[in-house]
Amino acid sequence: MQLRTMLVAVAPAAALAVGVPATASAATIAPTKACYTNVPTKQSENITFTISGGTPGGRFQVAVESYGVLSGNFDGAGNATPTLSGKFGMGTIGPVSGKTFPVTLTEYTAGGPAVTGTTTVKATNAALDIARKPTNPFRTRTWRVSGLSPLFGGGRLYASYVNGKGSSSKVVKRVRLGSPNACGYLKVKRLLPPKRAYRTWTVFVHVGPSLDKNKSLAFNFRTFKRYY
């Protein structure tokens, strides 16, 4: 079985200017999403934060552990919405239910730098894994998937079985897998082949009942007879 990820998620990062503050403050910081997706071998999703309560016009730095660092300036009301671009260190390319990364907000004042806000972000991989066992292709096996919901919105996950290639391909069966967590993680037991037929298949896992191959994770497999 061969896993093929048909997914690209690249977004531009916002650049912020650098300035000099005058007084200290106690700013708060929070991510704008419950979870962010890392696409293995490609780029992680950008992270946007909302910051309030900072020194108007003052300088700050946001650091996400194992991801990246960005400096910028508060606006006249002491607020900011910085966007960081980086790559999560997930430690695996497989499905992840959600890995937590610490975030620190440092403000630069006349008295020197000071950490005035902390939070965390959760991240996951865009990944699909279907167990190789049992060897009998017509018995249920464990499916694990993650990362689709943070990119393409919440909702139930579905599996579409496709036969053929290119313009001649068609969906022969669609099944509902279930509702994932905030990071799009779901673990279920399902049959792999859509019916008792010996051929090559591709199964696409996607959010919602409508299949968009560019917003799906794909898994190729073949069922065959053994003669002894």
PDB file of N, CA and C in Angstrom, residues 55-160:
ATOM      1  N   THR A  55       2.096  48.022  24.644  1.00  0.00           N
ATOM      2  CA  THR A  55       2.459  49.436  24.648  1.00  0.00           C
ATOM      3  C   THR A  55       2.190  50.034  23.276  1.00  0.00           C
ATOM      4  N   PRO A  56       1.336  51.050  23.179  1.00  0.00           N
ATOM      5  CA  PRO A  56       1.044  51.645  21.869  1.00  0.00           C
ATOM      6  C   PRO A  56       2.327  52.049  21.136  1.00  0.00           C
ATOM      7  N   GLY A  57       2.476  51.511  19.918  1.00  0.00           N
ATOM      8  CA  GLY A  57       3.649  51.801  19.107  1.00  0.00           C
ATOM      9  C   GLY A  57       4.894  51.055  19.518  1.00  0.00           C
ATOM     10  N   GLY A  58       4.811  50.247  20.571  1.00  0.00           N
ATOM     11  CA  GLY A  58       5.977  49.546  21.084  1.00  0.00           C
ATOM     12  C   GLY A  58       6.360  48.336  20.235  1.00  0.00           C
ATOM     13  N   ARG A  59       7.548  47.870  20.455  1.00  0.00           N
ATOM     14  CA  ARG A  59       8.077  46.731  19.721  1.00  0.00           C
ATOM     15  C   ARG A  59       7.844  45.441  20.507  1.00  0.00           C
ATOM     16  N   PHE A  60       7.599  44.340  19.780  1.00  0.00           N
ATOM     17  CA  PHE A  60       7.400  43.043  20.422  1.00  0.00           C
ATOM     18  C   PHE A  60       8.012  41.936  19.572  1.00  0.00           C
ATOM     19  N   GLN A  61       8.112  40.760  20.182  1.00  0.00           N
ATOM     20  CA  GLN A  61       8.568  39.565  19.467  1.00  0.00           C
ATOM     21  C   GLN A  61       7.720  38.376  19.900  1.00  0.00           C
ATOM     22  N   VAL A  62       7.269  37.599  18.921  1.00  0.00           N
ATOM     23  CA  VAL A  62       6.512  36.377  19.180  1.00  0.00           C
ATOM     24  C   VAL A  62       7.382  35.192  18.770  1.00  0.00           C
ATOM     25  N   ALA A  63       7.522  34.216  19.677  1.00  0.00           N
ATOM     26  CA  ALA A  63       8.322  33.027  19.399  1.00  0.00           C
ATOM     27  C   ALA A  63       7.474  31.778  19.632  1.00  0.00           C
ATOM     28  N   VAL A  64       7.396  30.924  18.612  1.00  0.00           N
ATOM     29  CA  VAL A  64       6.692  29.650  18.714  1.00  0.00           C
ATOM     30  C   VAL A  64       7.746  28.547  18.712  1.00  0.00           C
ATOM     31  N   GLU A  65       7.797  27.774  19.783  1.00  0.00           N
ATOM     32  CA  GLU A  65       8.810  26.731  19.904  1.00  0.00           C
ATOM     33  C   GLU A  65       8.743  25.751  18.738  1.00  0.00           C
ATOM     34  N   SER A  66       9.888  25.440  18.171  1.00  0.00           N
ATOM     35  CA  SER A  66      10.014  24.492  17.060  1.00  0.00           C
ATOM     36  C   SER A  66       9.234  24.930  15.831  1.00  0.00           C
ATOM     37  N   TYR A  67       9.072  26.260  15.670  1.00  0.00           N
ATOM     38  CA  TYR A  67       8.352  26.768  14.484  1.00  0.00           C
ATOM     39  C   TYR A  67       9.021  28.017  13.927  1.00  0.00           C
ATOM     40  N   GLY A  68       9.025  29.113  14.689  1.00  0.00           N
ATOM     41  CA  GLY A  68       9.620  30.336  14.168  1.00  0.00           C
ATOM     42  C   GLY A  68       9.455  31.514  15.108  1.00  0.00           C
ATOM     43  N   VAL A  69      10.066  32.651  14.719  1.00  0.00           N
ATOM     44  CA  VAL A  69      10.062  33.885  15.506  1.00  0.00           C
ATOM     45  C   VAL A  69       9.731  35.053  14.585  1.00  0.00           C
ATOM     46  N   LEU A  70       8.977  36.035  15.110  1.00  0.00           N
ATOM     47  CA  LEU A  70       8.640  37.227  14.336  1.00  0.00           C
ATOM     48  C   LEU A  70       8.617  38.439  15.246  1.00  0.00           C
ATOM     49  N   SER A  71       9.218  39.564  14.798  1.00  0.00           N
ATOM     50  CA  SER A  71       9.179  40.824  15.531  1.00  0.00           C
ATOM     51  C   SER A  71       8.250  41.794  14.822  1.00  0.00           C
ATOM     52  N   GLY A  72       7.660  42.716  15.591  1.00  0.00           N
ATOM     53  CA  GLY A  72       6.764  43.702  15.002  1.00  0.00           C
ATOM     54  C   GLY A  72       6.486  44.830  15.956  1.00  0.00           C
ATOM     55  N   ASN A  73       5.498  45.655  15.611  1.00  0.00           N
ATOM     56  CA  ASN A  73       5.120  46.809  16.423  1.00  0.00           C
ATOM     57  C   ASN A  73       3.627  46.791  16.718  1.00  0.00           C
ATOM     58  N   PHE A  74       3.260  47.184  17.948  1.00  0.00           N
ATOM     59  CA  PHE A  74       1.862  47.381  18.281  1.00  0.00           C
ATOM     60  C   PHE A  74       1.330  48.601  17.542  1.00  0.00           C
ATOM     61  N   ASP A  75       0.016  48.611  17.310  1.00  0.00           N
ATOM     62  CA  ASP A  75      -0.579  49.802  16.713  1.00  0.00           C
ATOM     63  C   ASP A  75      -0.815  50.846  17.804  1.00  0.00           C
ATOM     64  N   GLY A  76      -1.509  51.921  17.456  1.00  0.00           N
ATOM     65  CA  GLY A  76      -1.717  53.014  18.400  1.00  0.00           C
ATOM     66  C   GLY A  76      -2.556  52.648  19.602  1.00  0.00           C
ATOM     67  N   ALA A  77      -3.294  51.537  19.504  1.00  0.00           N
ATOM     68  CA  ALA A  77      -4.123  51.089  20.628  1.00  0.00           C
ATOM     69  C   ALA A  77      -3.455  49.963  21.424  1.00  0.00           C
ATOM     70  N   GLY A  78      -2.235  49.591  21.038  1.00  0.00           N
ATOM     71  CA  GLY A  78      -1.527  48.523  21.730  1.00  0.00           C
ATOM     72  C   GLY A  78      -1.930  47.128  21.284  1.00  0.00           C
ATOM     73  N   ASN A  79      -2.478  47.025  20.073  1.00  0.00           N
ATOM     74  CA  ASN A  79      -2.915  45.734  19.533  1.00  0.00           C
ATOM     75  C   ASN A  79      -2.060  45.327  18.334  1.00  0.00           C
ATOM     76  N   ALA A  80      -2.127  44.053  17.967  1.00  0.00           N
ATOM     77  CA  ALA A  80      -1.407  43.558  16.793  1.00  0.00           C
ATOM     78  C   ALA A  80      -1.985  42.207  16.387  1.00  0.00           C
ATOM     79  N   THR A  81      -1.850  41.879  15.093  1.00  0.00           N
ATOM     80  CA  THR A  81      -2.275  40.565  14.574  1.00  0.00           C
ATOM     81  C   THR A  81      -1.145  39.989  13.716  1.00  0.00           C
ATOM     82  N   PRO A  82      -0.039  39.611  14.334  1.00  0.00           N
ATOM     83  CA  PRO A  82       1.107  39.103  13.562  1.00  0.00           C
ATOM     84  C   PRO A  82       0.839  37.715  12.985  1.00  0.00           C
ATOM     85  N   THR A  83       1.429  37.445  11.833  1.00  0.00           N
ATOM     86  CA  THR A  83       1.339  36.145  11.178  1.00  0.00           C
ATOM     87  C   THR A  83       2.737  35.579  10.999  1.00  0.00           C
ATOM     88  N   LEU A  84       2.961  34.384  11.534  1.00  0.00           N
ATOM     89  CA  LEU A  84       4.259  33.733  11.438  1.00  0.00           C
ATOM     90  C   LEU A  84       4.234  32.663  10.369  1.00  0.00           C
ATOM     91  N   SER A  85       5.360  32.528   9.669  1.00  0.00           N
ATOM     92  CA  SER A  85       5.536  31.481   8.677  1.00  0.00           C
ATOM     93  C   SER A  85       6.704  30.612   9.102  1.00  0.00           C
ATOM     94  N   GLY A  86       6.498  29.295   9.137  1.00  0.00           N
ATOM     95  CA  GLY A  86       7.563  28.407   9.570  1.00  0.00           C
ATOM     96  C   GLY A  86       7.222  26.958   9.303  1.00  0.00           C
ATOM     97  N   LYS A  87       7.901  26.086  10.036  1.00  0.00           N
ATOM     98  CA  LYS A  87       7.727  24.645   9.861  1.00  0.00           C
ATOM     99  C   LYS A  87       7.716  23.976  11.230  1.00  0.00           C
ATOM    100  N   PHE A  88       6.606  23.299  11.553  1.00  0.00           N
ATOM    101  CA  PHE A  88       6.511  22.614  12.836  1.00  0.00           C
ATOM    102  C   PHE A  88       7.443  21.397  12.867  1.00  0.00           C
ATOM    103  N   GLY A  89       8.078  21.197  14.014  1.00  0.00           N
ATOM    104  CA  GLY A  89       8.848  19.986  14.231  1.00  0.00           C
ATOM    105  C   GLY A  89       7.954  18.927  14.857  1.00  0.00           C
ATOM    106  N   MET A  90       7.286  18.145  14.031  1.00  0.00           N
ATOM    107  CA  MET A  90       6.280  17.201  14.520  1.00  0.00           C
ATOM    108  C   MET A  90       6.888  15.898  15.039  1.00  0.00           C
ATOM    109  N   GLY A  91       8.061  15.521  14.549  1.00  0.00           N
ATOM    110  CA  GLY A  91       8.682  14.277  14.975  1.00  0.00           C
ATOM    111  C   GLY A  91       8.149  13.044  14.283  1.00  0.00           C
ATOM    112  N   THR A  92       7.177  13.200  13.407  1.00  0.00           N
ATOM    113  CA  THR A  92       6.607  12.092  12.642  1.00  0.00           C
ATOM    114  C   THR A  92       5.905  12.671  11.416  1.00  0.00           C
ATOM    115  N   ILE A  93       5.698  11.840  10.405  1.00  0.00           N
ATOM    116  CA  ILE A  93       4.924  12.276   9.239  1.00  0.00           C
ATOM    117  C   ILE A  93       3.543  11.628   9.235  1.00  0.00           C
ATOM    118  N   GLY A  94       3.262  10.827  10.253  1.00  0.00           N
ATOM    119  CA  GLY A  94       1.979  10.155  10.333  1.00  0.00           C
ATOM    120  C   GLY A  94       0.906  11.018  10.959  1.00  0.00           C
ATOM    121  N   PRO A  95      -0.321  10.499  11.041  1.00  0.00           N
ATOM    122  CA  PRO A  95      -1.416  11.244  11.672  1.00  0.00           C
ATOM    123  C   PRO A  95      -1.120  11.556  13.131  1.00  0.00           C
ATOM    124  N   VAL A  96      -1.524  12.755  13.581  1.00  0.00           N
ATOM    125  CA  VAL A  96      -1.289  13.206  14.954  1.00  0.00           C
ATOM    126  C   VAL A  96      -2.587  13.798  15.495  1.00  0.00           C
ATOM    127  N   SER A  97      -2.948  13.411  16.716  1.00  0.00           N
ATOM    128  CA  SER A  97      -4.199  13.912  17.298  1.00  0.00           C
ATOM    129  C   SER A  97      -4.097  15.372  17.719  1.00  0.00           C
ATOM    130  N   GLY A  98      -2.870  15.886  17.844  1.00  0.00           N
ATOM    131  CA  GLY A  98      -2.649  17.275  18.218  1.00  0.00           C
ATOM    132  C   GLY A  98      -1.435  17.400  19.117  1.00  0.00           C
ATOM    133  N   LYS A  99      -0.415  18.126  18.659  1.00  0.00           N
ATOM    134  CA  LYS A  99       0.801  18.336  19.434  1.00  0.00           C
ATOM    135  C   LYS A  99       0.862  19.797  19.857  1.00  0.00           C
ATOM    136  N   THR A 100       1.179  20.037  21.145  1.00  0.00           N
ATOM    137  CA  THR A 100       1.160  21.384  21.706  1.00  0.00           C
ATOM    138  C   THR A 100       2.546  22.018  21.675  1.00  0.00           C
ATOM    139  N   PHE A 101       2.590  23.293  21.245  1.00  0.00           N
ATOM    140  CA  PHE A 101       3.845  24.045  21.180  1.00  0.00           C
ATOM    141  C   PHE A 101       3.697  25.333  21.998  1.00  0.00           C
ATOM    142  N   PRO A 102       4.657  25.620  22.919  1.00  0.00           N
ATOM    143  CA  PRO A 102       4.605  26.851  23.720  1.00  0.00           C
ATOM    144  C   PRO A 102       4.860  28.097  22.868  1.00  0.00           C
ATOM    145  N   VAL A 103       4.231  29.193  23.271  1.00  0.00           N
ATOM    146  CA  VAL A 103       4.386  30.488  22.599  1.00  0.00           C
ATOM    147  C   VAL A 103       4.711  31.540  23.654  1.00  0.00           C
ATOM    148  N   THR A 104       5.691  32.392  23.369  1.00  0.00           N
ATOM    149  CA  THR A 104       6.022  33.488  24.283  1.00  0.00           C
ATOM    150  C   THR A 104       5.948  34.822  23.543  1.00  0.00           C
ATOM    151  N   LEU A 105       5.444  35.820  24.249  1.00  0.00           N
ATOM    152  CA  LEU A 105       5.392  37.191  23.742  1.00  0.00           C
ATOM    153  C   LEU A 105       6.348  38.043  24.570  1.00  0.00           C
ATOM    154  N   THR A 106       7.337  38.625  23.907  1.00  0.00           N
ATOM    155  CA  THR A 106       8.321  39.481  24.575  1.00  0.00           C
ATOM    156  C   THR A 106       8.122  40.918  24.117  1.00  0.00           C
ATOM    157  N   GLU A 107       8.037  41.850  25.084  1.00  0.00           N
ATOM    158  CA  GLU A 107       7.933  43.270  24.764  1.00  0.00           C
ATOM    159  C   GLU A 107       9.258  43.962  25.077  1.00  0.00           C
ATOM    160  N   TYR A 108       9.611  44.922  24.224  1.00  0.00           N
ATOM    161  CA  TYR A 108      10.857  45.665  24.407  1.00  0.00           C
ATOM    162  C   TYR A 108      10.520  47.077  24.866  1.00  0.00           C
ATOM    163  N   THR A 109      10.927  47.397  26.090  1.00  0.00           N
ATOM    164  CA  THR A 109      10.620  48.694  26.688  1.00  0.00           C
ATOM    165  C   THR A 109      11.916  49.389  27.096  1.00  0.00           C
ATOM    166  N   ALA A 110      11.757  50.562  27.675  1.00  0.00           N
ATOM    167  CA  ALA A 110      12.933  51.317  28.120  1.00  0.00           C
ATOM    168  C   ALA A 110      13.705  50.550  29.185  1.00  0.00           C
ATOM    169  N   GLY A 111      12.999  49.675  29.918  1.00  0.00           N
ATOM    170  CA  GLY A 111      13.666  48.893  30.950  1.00  0.00           C
ATOM    171  C   GLY A 111      14.260  47.595  30.442  1.00  0.00           C
ATOM    172  N   GLY A 112      14.146  47.341  29.144  1.00  0.00           N
ATOM    173  CA  GLY A 112      14.683  46.116  28.566  1.00  0.00           C
ATOM    174  C   GLY A 112      13.583  45.142  28.179  1.00  0.00           C
ATOM    175  N   PRO A 113      13.950  44.014  27.578  1.00  0.00           N
ATOM    176  CA  PRO A 113      12.952  43.042  27.135  1.00  0.00           C
ATOM    177  C   PRO A 113      12.319  42.307  28.314  1.00  0.00           C
ATOM    178  N   ALA A 114      11.027  41.978  28.180  1.00  0.00           N
ATOM    179  CA  ALA A 114      10.328  41.245  29.232  1.00  0.00           C
ATOM    180  C   ALA A 114       9.246  40.378  28.605  1.00  0.00           C
ATOM    181  N   VAL A 115       9.152  39.115  29.049  1.00  0.00           N
ATOM    182  CA  VAL A 115       8.084  38.235  28.586  1.00  0.00           C
ATOM    183  C   VAL A 115       6.805  38.617  29.309  1.00  0.00           C
ATOM    184  N   THR A 116       5.826  39.102  28.581  1.00  0.00           N
ATOM    185  CA  THR A 116       4.588  39.594  29.185  1.00  0.00           C
ATOM    186  C   THR A 116       3.375  38.754  28.827  1.00  0.00           C
ATOM    187  N   GLY A 117       3.525  37.791  27.934  1.00  0.00           N
ATOM    188  CA  GLY A 117       2.385  36.962  27.559  1.00  0.00           C
ATOM    189  C   GLY A 117       2.837  35.587  27.102  1.00  0.00           C
ATOM    190  N   THR A 118       2.054  34.577  27.442  1.00  0.00           N
ATOM    191  CA  THR A 118       2.331  33.213  26.995  1.00  0.00           C
ATOM    192  C   THR A 118       1.033  32.532  26.574  1.00  0.00           C
ATOM    193  N   THR A 119       1.149  31.577  25.675  1.00  0.00           N
ATOM    194  CA  THR A 119       0.016  30.776  25.254  1.00  0.00           C
ATOM    195  C   THR A 119       0.570  29.508  24.609  1.00  0.00           C
ATOM    196  N   THR A 120      -0.280  28.746  23.975  1.00  0.00           N
ATOM    197  CA  THR A 120       0.163  27.556  23.247  1.00  0.00           C
ATOM    198  C   THR A 120      -0.593  27.467  21.934  1.00  0.00           C
ATOM    199  N   VAL A 121      -0.021  26.734  20.990  1.00  0.00           N
ATOM    200  CA  VAL A 121      -0.726  26.405  19.754  1.00  0.00           C
ATOM    201  C   VAL A 121      -0.670  24.889  19.576  1.00  0.00           C
ATOM    202  N   LYS A 122      -1.681  24.353  18.911  1.00  0.00           N
ATOM    203  CA  LYS A 122      -1.696  22.930  18.586  1.00  0.00           C
ATOM    204  C   LYS A 122      -1.470  22.756  17.096  1.00  0.00           C
ATOM    205  N   ALA A 123      -0.779  21.662  16.757  1.00  0.00           N
ATOM    206  CA  ALA A 123      -0.495  21.375  15.356  1.00  0.00           C
ATOM    207  C   ALA A 123      -0.675  19.888  15.081  1.00  0.00           C
ATOM    208  N   THR A 124      -0.875  19.573  13.815  1.00  0.00           N
ATOM    209  CA  THR A 124      -1.053  18.192  13.386  1.00  0.00           C
ATOM    210  C   THR A 124      -0.474  18.031  11.994  1.00  0.00           C
ATOM    211  N   ASN A 125      -0.400  16.809  11.511  1.00  0.00           N
ATOM    212  CA  ASN A 125       0.042  16.529  10.146  1.00  0.00           C
ATOM    213  C   ASN A 125      -1.154  16.287   9.235  1.00  0.00           C
ATOM    214  N   ALA A 126      -1.021  16.660   7.987  1.00  0.00           N
ATOM    215  CA  ALA A 126      -1.972  16.220   6.965  1.00  0.00           C
ATOM    216  C   ALA A 126      -1.521  14.827   6.555  1.00  0.00           C
ATOM    217  N   ALA A 127      -2.180  13.813   7.090  1.00  0.00           N
ATOM    218  CA  ALA A 127      -1.701  12.445   6.870  1.00  0.00           C
ATOM    219  C   ALA A 127      -2.843  11.444   6.986  1.00  0.00           C
ATOM    220  N   LEU A 128      -2.693  10.357   6.241  1.00  0.00           N
ATOM    221  CA  LEU A 128      -3.644   9.244   6.260  1.00  0.00           C
ATOM    222  C   LEU A 128      -2.857   7.953   6.374  1.00  0.00           C
ATOM    223  N   ASP A 129      -3.255   7.115   7.320  1.00  0.00           N
ATOM    224  CA  ASP A 129      -2.601   5.826   7.497  1.00  0.00           C
ATOM    225  C   ASP A 129      -3.669   4.746   7.655  1.00  0.00           C
ATOM    226  N   ILE A 130      -3.542   3.682   6.865  1.00  0.00           N
ATOM    227  CA  ILE A 130      -4.450   2.537   6.945  1.00  0.00           C
ATOM    228  C   ILE A 130      -3.604   1.307   7.223  1.00  0.00           C
ATOM    229  N   ALA A 131      -3.939   0.585   8.286  1.00  0.00           N
ATOM    230  CA  ALA A 131      -3.129  -0.543   8.743  1.00  0.00           C
ATOM    231  C   ALA A 131      -3.003  -1.618   7.672  1.00  0.00           C
ATOM    232  N   ARG A 132      -1.827  -2.227   7.608  1.00  0.00           N
ATOM    233  CA  ARG A 132      -1.577  -3.294   6.642  1.00  0.00           C
ATOM    234  C   ARG A 132      -2.193  -4.624   7.080  1.00  0.00           C
ATOM    235  N   LYS A 133      -2.473  -4.770   8.363  1.00  0.00           N
ATOM    236  CA  LYS A 133      -3.055  -6.006   8.858  1.00  0.00           C
ATOM    237  C   LYS A 133      -4.488  -5.757   9.291  1.00  0.00           C
ATOM    238  N   PRO A 134      -5.361  -6.768   9.173  1.00  0.00           N
ATOM    239  CA  PRO A 134      -5.076  -8.168   8.814  1.00  0.00           C
ATOM    240  C   PRO A 134      -4.738  -8.334   7.333  1.00  0.00           C
ATOM    241  N   THR A 135      -4.104  -9.436   6.994  1.00  0.00           N
ATOM    242  CA  THR A 135      -3.713  -9.671   5.603  1.00  0.00           C
ATOM    243  C   THR A 135      -4.916  -9.951   4.708  1.00  0.00           C
ATOM    244  N   ASN A 136      -5.984 -10.449   5.288  1.00  0.00           N
ATOM    245  CA  ASN A 136      -7.215 -10.650   4.511  1.00  0.00           C
ATOM    246  C   ASN A 136      -7.782  -9.282   4.146  1.00  0.00           C
ATOM    247  N   PRO A 137      -7.847  -8.931   2.865  1.00  0.00           N
ATOM    248  CA  PRO A 137      -8.274  -7.583   2.484  1.00  0.00           C
ATOM    249  C   PRO A 137      -9.740  -7.297   2.790  1.00  0.00           C
ATOM    250  N   PHE A 138     -10.530  -8.331   3.029  1.00  0.00           N
ATOM    251  CA  PHE A 138     -11.961  -8.135   3.224  1.00  0.00           C
ATOM    252  C   PHE A 138     -12.362  -8.203   4.697  1.00  0.00           C
ATOM    253  N   ARG A 139     -11.414  -7.867   5.581  1.00  0.00           N
ATOM    254  CA  ARG A 139     -11.697  -7.723   6.996  1.00  0.00           C
ATOM    255  C   ARG A 139     -11.414  -6.277   7.422  1.00  0.00           C
ATOM    256  N   THR A 140     -12.067  -5.822   8.495  1.00  0.00           N
ATOM    257  CA  THR A 140     -11.886  -4.439   8.938  1.00  0.00           C
ATOM    258  C   THR A 140     -10.463  -4.215   9.438  1.00  0.00           C
ATOM    259  N   ARG A 141      -9.999  -2.988   9.279  1.00  0.00           N
ATOM    260  CA  ARG A 141      -8.665  -2.598   9.742  1.00  0.00           C
ATOM    261  C   ARG A 141      -8.723  -1.160  10.257  1.00  0.00           C
ATOM    262  N   THR A 142      -7.687  -0.735  10.952  1.00  0.00           N
ATOM    263  CA  THR A 142      -7.667   0.597  11.566  1.00  0.00           C
ATOM    264  C   THR A 142      -7.273   1.671  10.551  1.00  0.00           C
ATOM    265  N   TRP A 143      -8.067   2.727  10.517  1.00  0.00           N
ATOM    266  CA  TRP A 143      -7.773   3.930   9.727  1.00  0.00           C
ATOM    267  C   TRP A 143      -7.443   5.063  10.692  1.00  0.00           C
ATOM    268  N   ARG A 144      -6.402   5.846  10.374  1.00  0.00           N
ATOM    269  CA  ARG A 144      -6.083   7.062  11.122  1.00  0.00           C
ATOM    270  C   ARG A 144      -5.862   8.191  10.131  1.00  0.00           C
ATOM    271  N   VAL A 145      -6.483   9.332  10.401  1.00  0.00           N
ATOM    272  CA  VAL A 145      -6.356  10.484   9.504  1.00  0.00           C
ATOM    273  C   VAL A 145      -6.293  11.746  10.354  1.00  0.00           C
ATOM    274  N   SER A 146      -5.581  12.765   9.866  1.00  0.00           N
ATOM    275  CA  SER A 146      -5.524  14.049  10.573  1.00  0.00           C
ATOM    276  C   SER A 146      -5.186  15.171   9.596  1.00  0.00           C
ATOM    277  N   GLY A 147      -5.486  16.418  10.017  1.00  0.00           N
ATOM    278  CA  GLY A 147      -5.014  17.605   9.310  1.00  0.00           C
ATOM    279  C   GLY A 147      -5.940  18.232   8.298  1.00  0.00           C
ATOM    280  N   LEU A 148      -7.014  17.561   7.897  1.00  0.00           N
ATOM    281  CA  LEU A 148      -7.886  18.133   6.863  1.00  0.00           C
ATOM    282  C   LEU A 148      -8.782  19.242   7.413  1.00  0.00           C
ATOM    283  N   SER A 149      -9.354  19.035   8.590  1.00  0.00           N
ATOM    284  CA  SER A 149     -10.315  19.996   9.141  1.00  0.00           C
ATOM    285  C   SER A 149      -9.714  21.383   9.387  1.00  0.00           C
ATOM    286  N   PRO A 150      -8.491  21.514   9.945  1.00  0.00           N
ATOM    287  CA  PRO A 150      -7.933  22.864  10.116  1.00  0.00           C
ATOM    288  C   PRO A 150      -7.750  23.610   8.797  1.00  0.00           C
ATOM    289  N   LEU A 151      -7.536  22.891   7.710  1.00  0.00           N
ATOM    290  CA  LEU A 151      -7.323  23.528   6.408  1.00  0.00           C
ATOM    291  C   LEU A 151      -8.620  23.849   5.688  1.00  0.00           C
ATOM    292  N   PHE A 152      -9.579  22.934   5.754  1.00  0.00           N
ATOM    293  CA  PHE A 152     -10.759  23.045   4.888  1.00  0.00           C
ATOM    294  C   PHE A 152     -12.075  23.129   5.642  1.00  0.00           C
ATOM    295  N   GLY A 153     -12.015  23.363   6.945  1.00  0.00           N
ATOM    296  CA  GLY A 153     -13.230  23.533   7.722  1.00  0.00           C
ATOM    297  C   GLY A 153     -13.674  22.256   8.403  1.00  0.00           C
ATOM    298  N   GLY A 154     -14.480  22.441   9.462  1.00  0.00           N
ATOM    299  CA  GLY A 154     -14.954  21.303  10.215  1.00  0.00           C
ATOM    300  C   GLY A 154     -16.039  20.536   9.498  1.00  0.00           C
ATOM    301  N   GLY A 155     -16.427  19.435  10.081  1.00  0.00           N
ATOM    302  CA  GLY A 155     -17.453  18.583   9.490  1.00  0.00           C
ATOM    303  C   GLY A 155     -17.020  17.136   9.490  1.00  0.00           C
ATOM    304  N   ARG A 156     -17.947  16.265   9.154  1.00  0.00           N
ATOM    305  CA  ARG A 156     -17.645  14.839   9.121  1.00  0.00           C
ATOM    306  C   ARG A 156     -16.660  14.503   8.012  1.00  0.00           C
ATOM    307  N   LEU A 157     -15.889  13.456   8.236  1.00  0.00           N
ATOM    308  CA  LEU A 157     -14.970  12.958   7.213  1.00  0.00           C
ATOM    309  C   LEU A 157     -15.626  11.811   6.448  1.00  0.00           C
ATOM    310  N   TYR A 158     -15.345  11.776   5.158  1.00  0.00           N
ATOM    311  CA  TYR A 158     -15.880  10.736   4.274  1.00  0.00           C
ATOM    312  C   TYR A 158     -14.740  10.081   3.506  1.00  0.00           C
ATOM    313  N   ALA A 159     -14.994   8.862   3.040  1.00  0.00           N
ATOM    314  CA  ALA A 159     -14.049   8.151   2.188  1.00  0.00           C
ATOM    315  C   ALA A 159     -14.730   7.852   0.860  1.00  0.00           C
ATOM    316  N   SER A 160     -14.090   8.256  -0.234  1.00  0.00           N
ATOM    317  CA  SER A 160     -14.612   7.991  -1.580  1.00  0.00           C
ATOM    318  C   SER A 160     -13.682   7.013  -2.280  1.00  0.00           C
TER     319      SER A 160
END
